PDB file of C-alpha atoms in Angstrom:
ATOM      1  CA  UNK M   1     -12.410   0.350  -3.283  1.00  0.00           C
ATOM      2  CA  UNK M   2      -9.564   1.720  -6.319  1.00  0.00           C
ATOM      3  CA  UNK M   3      -6.323  -0.247  -7.677  1.00  0.00           C
ATOM      4  CA  UNK M   4      -2.697   1.583  -6.984  1.00  0.00           C
ATOM      5  CA  UNK M   5      -0.322  -0.446  -9.476  1.00  0.00           C
ATOM      6  CA  UNK M   6       2.835  -0.654  -7.668  1.00  0.00           C
ATOM      7  CA  UNK M   7       6.621   0.828  -8.429  1.00  0.00           C
ATOM      8  CA  UNK M   8       9.005  -0.240  -5.853  1.00  0.00           C
ATOM      9  CA  UNK M   9      12.259   1.840  -6.442  1.00  0.00           C
ATOM     10  CA  UNK M  10      15.606   0.091  -6.054  1.00  0.00           C
ATOM     11  CA  UNK M  11      19.322   1.139  -7.600  1.00  0.00           C
ATOM     12  CA  UNK M  12      17.057   3.723  -9.601  1.00  0.00           C
ATOM     13  CA  UNK M  13      14.962   1.022 -10.994  1.00  0.00           C
ATOM     14  CA  UNK M  14      11.503  -0.377 -11.055  1.00  0.00           C
ATOM     15  CA  UNK M  15      11.529  -3.890  -9.091  1.00  0.00           C
ATOM     16  CA  UNK M  16       9.682  -6.065  -7.018  1.00  0.00           C
ATOM     17  CA  UNK M  17      11.570  -8.642  -4.617  1.00  0.00           C
ATOM     18  CA  UNK M  18      10.444 -12.316  -3.544  1.00  0.00           C
ATOM     19  CA  UNK M  19       8.667 -11.899  -0.308  1.00  0.00           C
ATOM     20  CA  UNK M  20      10.390  -8.335   1.305  1.00  0.00           C
ATOM     21  CA  UNK M  21      14.185 -10.199   0.105  1.00  0.00           C
ATOM     22  CA  UNK M  22      16.528  -7.656  -1.362  1.00  0.00           C
ATOM     23  CA  UNK M  23      18.707 -10.661  -2.936  1.00  0.00           C
ATOM     24  CA  UNK M  24      15.771 -11.673  -4.651  1.00  0.00           C
ATOM     25  CA  UNK M  25      14.946  -8.818  -7.267  1.00  0.00           C
ATOM     26  CA  UNK M  26      13.339  -8.602 -10.405  1.00  0.00           C
ATOM     27  CA  UNK M  27      13.711  -5.417 -12.805  1.00  0.00           C
ATOM     28  CA  UNK M  28      10.671  -4.936 -14.418  1.00  0.00           C
ATOM     29  CA  UNK M  29      11.960  -1.274 -15.442  1.00  0.00           C
ATOM     30  CA  UNK M  30      14.892   0.875 -16.082  1.00  0.00           C
ATOM     31  CA  UNK M  31      12.802   3.927 -15.990  1.00  0.00           C
ATOM     32  CA  UNK M  32       9.877   4.002 -13.284  1.00  0.00           C
ATOM     33  CA  UNK M  33       8.730   7.775 -14.726  1.00  0.00           C
ATOM     34  CA  UNK M  34       7.818   5.876 -18.104  1.00  0.00           C
ATOM     35  CA  UNK M  35       6.534   2.869 -16.023  1.00  0.00           C
ATOM     36  CA  UNK M  36       4.067   4.973 -14.386  1.00  0.00           C
ATOM     37  CA  UNK M  37       2.939   6.779 -17.804  1.00  0.00           C
ATOM     38  CA  UNK M  38       2.258   3.198 -19.345  1.00  0.00           C
ATOM     39  CA  UNK M  39      -0.331   3.071 -15.896  1.00  0.00           C
ATOM     40  CA  UNK M  40      -1.965   5.623 -16.181  1.00  0.00           C
ATOM     41  CA  UNK M  41      -2.460   5.575 -19.880  1.00  0.00           C
ATOM     42  CA  UNK M  42      -4.213   2.166 -18.900  1.00  0.00           C
ATOM     43  CA  UNK M  43      -6.371   4.271 -16.774  1.00  0.00           C
ATOM     44  CA  UNK M  44      -4.661   3.862 -13.453  1.00  0.00           C
ATOM     45  CA  UNK M  45      -5.489   6.538 -11.447  1.00  0.00           C
ATOM     46  CA  UNK M  46      -3.335   6.523  -8.212  1.00  0.00           C
ATOM     47  CA  UNK M  47       0.255   4.647  -8.252  1.00  0.00           C
ATOM     48  CA  UNK M  48       1.938   3.212  -5.095  1.00  0.00           C
ATOM     49  CA  UNK M  49       5.627   3.729  -4.615  1.00  0.00           C
ATOM     50  CA  UNK M  50       8.252   2.714  -2.106  1.00  0.00           C
ATOM     51  CA  UNK M  51      11.246   3.434  -2.330  1.00  0.00           C
ATOM     52  CA  UNK M  52      13.269   0.289  -1.263  1.00  0.00           C
ATOM     53  CA  UNK M  53      16.580   2.034  -0.547  1.00  0.00           C
ATOM     54  CA  UNK M  54      14.901   4.215   1.850  1.00  0.00           C
ATOM     55  CA  UNK M  55      12.959   1.478   3.386  1.00  0.00           C
ATOM     56  CA  UNK M  56      16.066  -0.179   4.129  1.00  0.00           C
ATOM     57  CA  UNK M  57      18.519   2.521   4.847  1.00  0.00           C
ATOM     58  CA  UNK M  58      16.315   4.728   6.474  1.00  0.00           C
ATOM     59  CA  UNK M  59      17.078   7.514   3.717  1.00  0.00           C
ATOM     60  CA  UNK M  60      15.004   8.750   1.418  1.00  0.00           C
ATOM     61  CA  UNK M  61      17.072   8.222  -1.858  1.00  0.00           C
ATOM     62  CA  UNK M  62      14.872   8.466  -5.185  1.00  0.00           C
ATOM     63  CA  UNK M  63      13.478  12.476  -4.881  1.00  0.00           C
ATOM     64  CA  UNK M  64      14.175  12.827  -7.971  1.00  0.00           C
ATOM     65  CA  UNK M  65      12.532  10.063  -9.509  1.00  0.00           C
ATOM     66  CA  UNK M  66       9.142  10.435  -7.341  1.00  0.00           C
ATOM     67  CA  UNK M  67       9.410  14.226  -8.909  1.00  0.00           C
ATOM     68  CA  UNK M  68       9.667  12.855 -12.189  1.00  0.00           C
ATOM     69  CA  UNK M  69       6.605  10.664 -11.993  1.00  0.00           C
ATOM     70  CA  UNK M  70       4.794  13.808 -10.640  1.00  0.00           C
ATOM     71  CA  UNK M  71       6.941  16.245 -13.584  1.00  0.00           C
ATOM     72  CA  UNK M  72       4.931  13.210 -16.394  1.00  0.00           C
ATOM     73  CA  UNK M  73       1.911  11.960 -15.238  1.00  0.00           C
ATOM     74  CA  UNK M  74      -1.345  13.448 -13.376  1.00  0.00           C
ATOM     75  CA  UNK M  75      -1.567  10.044 -11.409  1.00  0.00           C
ATOM     76  CA  UNK M  76      -2.328  10.939  -7.337  1.00  0.00           C
ATOM     77  CA  UNK M  77       0.734   9.631  -6.376  1.00  0.00           C
ATOM     78  CA  UNK M  78       1.588   7.674  -2.458  1.00  0.00           C
ATOM     79  CA  UNK M  79       5.286   7.186  -1.406  1.00  0.00           C
ATOM     80  CA  UNK M  80       6.806   4.759   1.556  1.00  0.00           C
ATOM     81  CA  UNK M  81       9.881   3.841   2.402  1.00  0.00           C
ATOM     82  CA  UNK M  82      12.686   6.377   4.562  1.00  0.00           C
ATOM     83  CA  UNK M  83      10.050   8.876   5.430  1.00  0.00           C
ATOM     84  CA  UNK M  84      11.375   8.787   8.637  1.00  0.00           C
ATOM     85  CA  UNK M  85      11.494  12.467   9.749  1.00  0.00           C
ATOM     86  CA  UNK M  86       9.254  15.745   9.925  1.00  0.00           C
ATOM     87  CA  UNK M  87      11.338  16.943   7.182  1.00  0.00           C
ATOM     88  CA  UNK M  88      11.364  13.856   4.952  1.00  0.00           C
ATOM     89  CA  UNK M  89       7.652  14.116   5.135  1.00  0.00           C
ATOM     90  CA  UNK M  90       7.492  17.633   4.121  1.00  0.00           C
ATOM     91  CA  UNK M  91       9.996  17.250   1.155  1.00  0.00           C
ATOM     92  CA  UNK M  92       7.451  14.810  -0.335  1.00  0.00           C
ATOM     93  CA  UNK M  93       4.388  17.016   0.406  1.00  0.00           C
ATOM     94  CA  UNK M  94       6.307  19.728  -1.366  1.00  0.00           C
ATOM     95  CA  UNK M  95       6.822  17.797  -4.491  1.00  0.00           C
ATOM     96  CA  UNK M  96       2.913  17.375  -4.363  1.00  0.00           C
ATOM     97  CA  UNK M  97       2.656  13.940  -3.559  1.00  0.00           C
ATOM     98  CA  UNK M  98      -1.122  12.871  -2.888  1.00  0.00           C
ATOM     99  CA  UNK M  99      -0.354  10.557   0.379  1.00  0.00           C
ATOM    100  CA  UNK M 100       3.124   9.376   2.369  1.00  0.00           C
ATOM    101  CA  UNK M 101       3.195   6.292   4.258  1.00  0.00           C
ATOM    102  CA  UNK M 102       4.267   6.086   7.695  1.00  0.00           C
ATOM    103  CA  UNK M 103       5.782   2.923   8.786  1.00  0.00           C
ATOM    104  CA  UNK M 104       9.139   1.250  10.743  1.00  0.00           C
ATOM    105  CA  UNK M 105       8.663   5.156  12.171  1.00  0.00           C
ATOM    106  CA  UNK M 106       5.640   4.294  13.936  1.00  0.00           C
ATOM    107  CA  UNK M 107       7.289   1.770  15.458  1.00  0.00           C
ATOM    108  CA  UNK M 108      10.240   3.213  16.845  1.00  0.00           C
ATOM    109  CA  UNK M 109       9.578   7.114  16.511  1.00  0.00           C
ATOM    110  CA  UNK M 110       5.632   7.080  17.442  1.00  0.00           C
ATOM    111  CA  UNK M 111       5.919  10.465  18.638  1.00  0.00           C
ATOM    112  CA  UNK M 112       6.904  11.238  14.387  1.00  0.00           C
ATOM    113  CA  UNK M 113       3.718   9.656  13.770  1.00  0.00           C
ATOM    114  CA  UNK M 114       1.665  11.866  16.209  1.00  0.00           C
ATOM    115  CA  UNK M 115       3.320  15.538  14.670  1.00  0.00           C
ATOM    116  CA  UNK M 116       2.672  14.097  11.631  1.00  0.00           C
ATOM    117  CA  UNK M 117      -0.658  13.848  12.096  1.00  0.00           C
ATOM    118  CA  UNK M 118      -1.027  16.847  13.451  1.00  0.00           C
ATOM    119  CA  UNK M 119       0.747  18.483  10.586  1.00  0.00           C
ATOM    120  CA  UNK M 120      -0.445  17.071   7.398  1.00  0.00           C
ATOM    121  CA  UNK M 121      -4.167  15.782   8.616  1.00  0.00           C
ATOM    122  CA  UNK M 122      -5.228  12.218   7.824  1.00  0.00           C
ATOM    123  CA  UNK M 123      -6.080  12.496   4.029  1.00  0.00           C
ATOM    124  CA  UNK M 124      -2.621  13.072   3.374  1.00  0.00           C
ATOM    125  CA  UNK M 125      -0.761  10.032   5.449  1.00  0.00           C
ATOM    126  CA  UNK M 126      -1.292   6.473   5.445  1.00  0.00           C
ATOM    127  CA  UNK M 127       0.334   3.709   8.676  1.00  0.00           C
ATOM    128  CA  UNK M 128       2.001   1.047   7.160  1.00  0.00           C
ATOM    129  CA  UNK M 129       1.875  -2.262   8.725  1.00  0.00           C
ATOM    130  CA  UNK M 130       3.867  -5.061   7.344  1.00  0.00           C
ATOM    131  CA  UNK M 131       3.577  -8.391   9.334  1.00  0.00           C
ATOM    132  CA  UNK M 132       4.323 -11.685   8.493  1.00  0.00           C
ATOM    133  CA  UNK M 133       2.446 -14.164  11.079  1.00  0.00           C
ATOM    134  CA  UNK M 134       0.907 -11.485  12.596  1.00  0.00           C
ATOM    135  CA  UNK M 135       4.662  -9.749  13.851  1.00  0.00           C
ATOM    136  CA  UNK M 136       5.079  -6.580  12.406  1.00  0.00           C
ATOM    137  CA  UNK M 137       8.398  -6.140  10.332  1.00  0.00           C
ATOM    138  CA  UNK M 138      10.743  -2.986  10.495  1.00  0.00           C
ATOM    139  CA  UNK M 139      13.629  -1.160   8.386  1.00  0.00           C
ATOM    140  CA  UNK M 140      12.487  -2.930   5.039  1.00  0.00           C
ATOM    141  CA  UNK M 141      10.802  -5.750   6.653  1.00  0.00           C
ATOM    142  CA  UNK M 142      14.815  -6.954   8.077  1.00  0.00           C
ATOM    143  CA  UNK M 143      13.934  -7.040  11.254  1.00  0.00           C
ATOM    144  CA  UNK M 144      10.625  -8.039  13.924  1.00  0.00           C
ATOM    145  CA  UNK M 145       9.616  -4.917  15.690  1.00  0.00           C
ATOM    146  CA  UNK M 146       7.870  -7.587  18.730  1.00  0.00           C
ATOM    147  CA  UNK M 147       4.189  -5.904  18.354  1.00  0.00           C
ATOM    148  CA  UNK M 148       1.356  -7.531  16.984  1.00  0.00           C
ATOM    149  CA  UNK M 149      -0.186  -6.064  13.752  1.00  0.00           C
ATOM    150  CA  UNK M 150      -3.851  -5.871  15.424  1.00  0.00           C
ATOM    151  CA  UNK M 151      -2.742  -3.768  18.081  1.00  0.00           C
ATOM    152  CA  UNK M 152      -0.789  -1.352  15.863  1.00  0.00           C
ATOM    153  CA  UNK M 153      -3.973  -0.683  14.267  1.00  0.00           C
ATOM    154  CA  UNK M 154      -5.881   0.188  16.774  1.00  0.00           C
ATOM    155  CA  UNK M 155      -2.874   2.723  18.058  1.00  0.00           C
ATOM    156  CA  UNK M 156      -2.907   3.859  14.626  1.00  0.00           C
ATOM    157  CA  UNK M 157      -7.136   4.644  14.723  1.00  0.00           C
ATOM    158  CA  UNK M 158      -6.572   6.090  18.108  1.00  0.00           C
ATOM    159  CA  UNK M 159      -3.865   8.431  16.757  1.00  0.00           C
ATOM    160  CA  UNK M 160      -6.541   9.508  14.487  1.00  0.00           C
ATOM    161  CA  UNK M 161      -5.028   7.802  11.654  1.00  0.00           C
ATOM    162  CA  UNK M 162      -8.049   7.130   8.447  1.00  0.00           C
ATOM    163  CA  UNK M 163      -5.820   5.388   6.327  1.00  0.00           C
ATOM    164  CA  UNK M 164      -3.968   2.063   6.598  1.00  0.00           C
ATOM    165  CA  UNK M 165      -1.448  -0.254   4.044  1.00  0.00           C
ATOM    166  CA  UNK M 166      -1.979  -3.930   5.308  1.00  0.00           C
ATOM    167  CA  UNK M 167       1.168  -6.454   3.740  1.00  0.00           C
ATOM    168  CA  UNK M 168       1.314  -9.826   4.171  1.00  0.00           C
ATOM    169  CA  UNK M 169       5.259  -9.945   3.779  1.00  0.00           C
ATOM    170  CA  UNK M 170       4.133 -13.847   3.095  1.00  0.00           C
ATOM    171  CA  UNK M 171       2.378 -13.116   0.614  1.00  0.00           C
ATOM    172  CA  UNK M 172       4.021 -10.315  -1.336  1.00  0.00           C
ATOM    173  CA  UNK M 173       5.345 -10.644  -4.706  1.00  0.00           C
ATOM    174  CA  UNK M 174       5.093 -14.479  -5.041  1.00  0.00           C
ATOM    175  CA  UNK M 175       1.326 -14.426  -6.571  1.00  0.00           C
ATOM    176  CA  UNK M 176      -0.337 -17.056  -4.168  1.00  0.00           C
ATOM    177  CA  UNK M 177      -3.629 -15.048  -3.817  1.00  0.00           C
ATOM    178  CA  UNK M 178      -4.726 -13.450  -0.738  1.00  0.00           C
ATOM    179  CA  UNK M 179      -6.448 -14.168   2.383  1.00  0.00           C
ATOM    180  CA  UNK M 180      -9.811 -11.644   2.853  1.00  0.00           C
ATOM    181  CA  UNK M 181     -10.179 -12.505   6.293  1.00  0.00           C
ATOM    182  CA  UNK M 182      -6.855 -10.804   7.162  1.00  0.00           C
ATOM    183  CA  UNK M 183      -7.861  -7.725   5.462  1.00  0.00           C
ATOM    184  CA  UNK M 184     -11.383  -8.251   7.287  1.00  0.00           C
ATOM    185  CA  UNK M 185      -9.184  -8.470  11.299  1.00  0.00           C
ATOM    186  CA  UNK M 186      -7.144  -5.859  10.310  1.00  0.00           C
ATOM    187  CA  UNK M 187     -10.169  -3.538   9.367  1.00  0.00           C
ATOM    188  CA  UNK M 188     -12.047  -4.569  12.559  1.00  0.00           C
ATOM    189  CA  UNK M 189      -8.418  -3.273  14.774  1.00  0.00           C
ATOM    190  CA  UNK M 190      -8.514  -0.159  12.874  1.00  0.00           C
ATOM    191  CA  UNK M 191     -11.883   0.875  12.841  1.00  0.00           C
ATOM    192  CA  UNK M 192     -11.758   1.721   8.767  1.00  0.00           C
ATOM    193  CA  UNK M 193     -11.325   0.134   5.516  1.00  0.00           C
ATOM    194  CA  UNK M 194      -7.921  -0.433   4.959  1.00  0.00           C
ATOM    195  CA  UNK M 195      -5.781  -0.659   1.267  1.00  0.00           C
ATOM    196  CA  UNK M 196      -4.958  -4.533   0.941  1.00  0.00           C
ATOM    197  CA  UNK M 197      -1.207  -5.591  -0.212  1.00  0.00           C
ATOM    198  CA  UNK M 198       0.507  -8.722  -0.693  1.00  0.00           C
ATOM    199  CA  UNK M 199      -0.655 -11.532  -3.163  1.00  0.00           C
ATOM    200  CA  UNK M 200      -3.248 -10.007  -5.146  1.00  0.00           C
ATOM    201  CA  UNK M 201      -2.498 -12.287  -8.455  1.00  0.00           C
ATOM    202  CA  UNK M 202      -5.415 -12.396  -9.989  1.00  0.00           C
ATOM    203  CA  UNK M 203      -8.667 -10.635 -10.765  1.00  0.00           C
ATOM    204  CA  UNK M 204     -10.336 -13.726  -8.697  1.00  0.00           C
ATOM    205  CA  UNK M 205      -8.524 -11.916  -6.038  1.00  0.00           C
ATOM    206  CA  UNK M 206      -9.960  -8.764  -6.554  1.00  0.00           C
ATOM    207  CA  UNK M 207     -12.957 -10.166  -6.904  1.00  0.00           C
ATOM    208  CA  UNK M 208     -12.799 -11.991  -3.261  1.00  0.00           C
ATOM    209  CA  UNK M 209     -12.159  -8.337  -2.015  1.00  0.00           C
ATOM    210  CA  UNK M 210     -15.513  -7.548  -3.079  1.00  0.00           C
ATOM    211  CA  UNK M 211     -16.877  -9.813  -1.145  1.00  0.00           C
ATOM    212  CA  UNK M 212     -15.789  -7.932   1.758  1.00  0.00           C
ATOM    213  CA  UNK M 213     -15.935  -4.288   0.238  1.00  0.00           C
ATOM    214  CA  UNK M 214     -16.760  -2.385   3.023  1.00  0.00           C
ATOM    215  CA  UNK M 215     -13.396  -3.343   4.809  1.00  0.00           C
ATOM    216  CA  UNK M 216     -11.296  -2.353   2.082  1.00  0.00           C
ATOM    217  CA  UNK M 217     -10.348   1.029   0.831  1.00  0.00           C
ATOM    218  CA  UNK M 218      -7.715   0.364  -1.782  1.00  0.00           C
ATOM    219  CA  UNK M 219      -5.664  -2.712  -3.474  1.00  0.00           C
ATOM    220  CA  UNK M 220      -1.991  -2.873  -4.299  1.00  0.00           C
ATOM    221  CA  UNK M 221      -0.543  -4.828  -6.806  1.00  0.00           C
ATOM    222  CA  UNK M 222       2.319  -5.132  -8.696  1.00  0.00           C
ATOM    223  CA  UNK M 223       3.869  -8.399 -10.570  1.00  0.00           C
ATOM    224  CA  UNK M 224       0.652  -9.756 -11.590  1.00  0.00           C
ATOM    225  CA  UNK M 225       0.579  -6.566 -13.717  1.00  0.00           C
ATOM    226  CA  UNK M 226       4.383  -6.487 -14.771  1.00  0.00           C
ATOM    227  CA  UNK M 227       3.774 -10.441 -15.598  1.00  0.00           C
ATOM    228  CA  UNK M 228       0.567  -9.966 -17.327  1.00  0.00           C
ATOM    229  CA  UNK M 229      -1.500 -11.357 -14.855  1.00  0.00           C
ATOM    230  CA  UNK M 230      -3.738  -8.728 -16.034  1.00  0.00           C
ATOM    231  CA  UNK M 231      -4.026  -5.481 -16.770  1.00  0.00           C
ATOM    232  CA  UNK M 232      -3.755  -1.931 -15.202  1.00  0.00           C
ATOM    233  CA  UNK M 233      -7.405  -1.243 -17.208  1.00  0.00           C
ATOM    234  CA  UNK M 234      -8.771  -5.068 -16.217  1.00  0.00           C
ATOM    235  CA  UNK M 235      -7.589  -4.142 -12.075  1.00  0.00           C
ATOM    236  CA  UNK M 236      -9.418  -0.665 -12.361  1.00  0.00           C
ATOM    237  CA  UNK M 237     -12.818  -1.991 -14.041  1.00  0.00           C
ATOM    238  CA  UNK M 238     -13.053  -4.744 -11.099  1.00  0.00           C
ATOM    239  CA  UNK M 239     -12.352  -2.698  -8.578  1.00  0.00           C
ATOM    240  CA  UNK M 240     -14.750   0.004  -9.560  1.00  0.00           C
ATOM    241  CA  UNK M 241     -17.392  -3.123 -10.007  1.00  0.00           C
ATOM    242  CA  UNK M 242     -17.306  -3.199  -6.316  1.00  0.00           C
ATOM    243  CA  UNK M 243     -19.295  -0.118  -5.861  1.00  0.00           C
ATOM    244  CA  UNK M 244     -21.717  -2.337  -7.601  1.00  0.00           C
ATOM    245  CA  UNK M 245     -21.873  -5.131  -4.579  1.00  0.00           C
ATOM    246  CA  UNK M 246     -21.505  -2.262  -1.469  1.00  0.00           C
ATOM    247  CA  UNK M 247     -25.075  -0.486  -3.151  1.00  0.00           C
ATOM    248  CA  UNK M 248     -26.424  -3.831  -2.975  1.00  0.00           C
ATOM    249  CA  UNK M 249     -26.790  -3.719   0.343  1.00  0.00           C
ATOM    250  CA  UNK M 250     -23.681  -4.485   2.074  1.00  0.00           C
ATOM    251  CA  UNK M 251     -23.556  -3.783   5.545  1.00  0.00           C
ATOM    252  CA  UNK M 252     -21.429  -1.464   6.454  1.00  0.00           C
ATOM    253  CA  UNK M 253     -18.598  -1.842   9.210  1.00  0.00           C
ATOM    254  CA  UNK M 254     -20.509  -0.574  12.391  1.00  0.00           C
ATOM    255  CA  UNK M 255     -21.171  -4.112  12.638  1.00  0.00           C
ATOM    256  CA  UNK M 256     -17.918  -6.895  13.234  1.00  0.00           C
ATOM    257  CA  UNK M 257     -17.640  -8.465   9.688  1.00  0.00           C
ATOM    258  CA  UNK M 258     -16.905 -12.388   9.861  1.00  0.00           C
ATOM    259  CA  UNK M 259     -16.360 -15.600   8.302  1.00  0.00           C
ATOM    260  CA  UNK M 260     -19.593 -15.957   7.293  1.00  0.00           C
ATOM    261  CA  UNK M 261     -19.464 -12.611   5.288  1.00  0.00           C
ATOM    262  CA  UNK M 262     -16.480 -14.222   3.393  1.00  0.00           C
ATOM    263  CA  UNK M 263     -18.078 -17.103   2.444  1.00  0.00           C
ATOM    264  CA  UNK M 264     -21.982 -15.919   1.690  1.00  0.00           C
TER     265      UNK M 264
END
């Protein structure tokens, strides 16, 4: 399991939204590339970048900032938001991003998801499933898709996707803690470990994920780091400690994980 500190881009700044509400914005840094440098200096190897302008408007709008992050750091950059065409994806790939996240288009344009899988392969792509109460949300979380999140995860597995970011919108940006069982359930549906997003607010949350580390590839957090609940260095160390948990005999996903795994 690895840590992905988050940089959400809106109007050229690094921000966080409260439960995806564009009317409830907190600005944390006016230079997102400088923020990425700070993450790298503190031990991060990945950064999760979301183009909130693109997610809302359907047009990727922050390629210049993403290019600057790539130029000024050696971080592996995961990018989502507004990637709705193959040309959008090619532009990001040409910049040198490590992974591109498809979200809204998984619902509105499944042919794009398939074409992207064929062109870029599974390593450079992630399915981004954002849900509230089990219902998938799209268009920057402002619209319900009328699709069950677990069903969509299964479809992405069938399509050959190997990375999936699951965001619990009700918890995102609220520092309310996590529900490990939700990620276990999503990993079962996806048949692969998932990247956990939404509500990670303390090191205890990361340690809770360690108990089900077979279901977790990575952990995304933003507000908790910006507001000092824990440092990137401590988060990276906590994620790495999950390797020790896994090596002590945790069973892999060949068998279904249950709530007993969470309690044991």
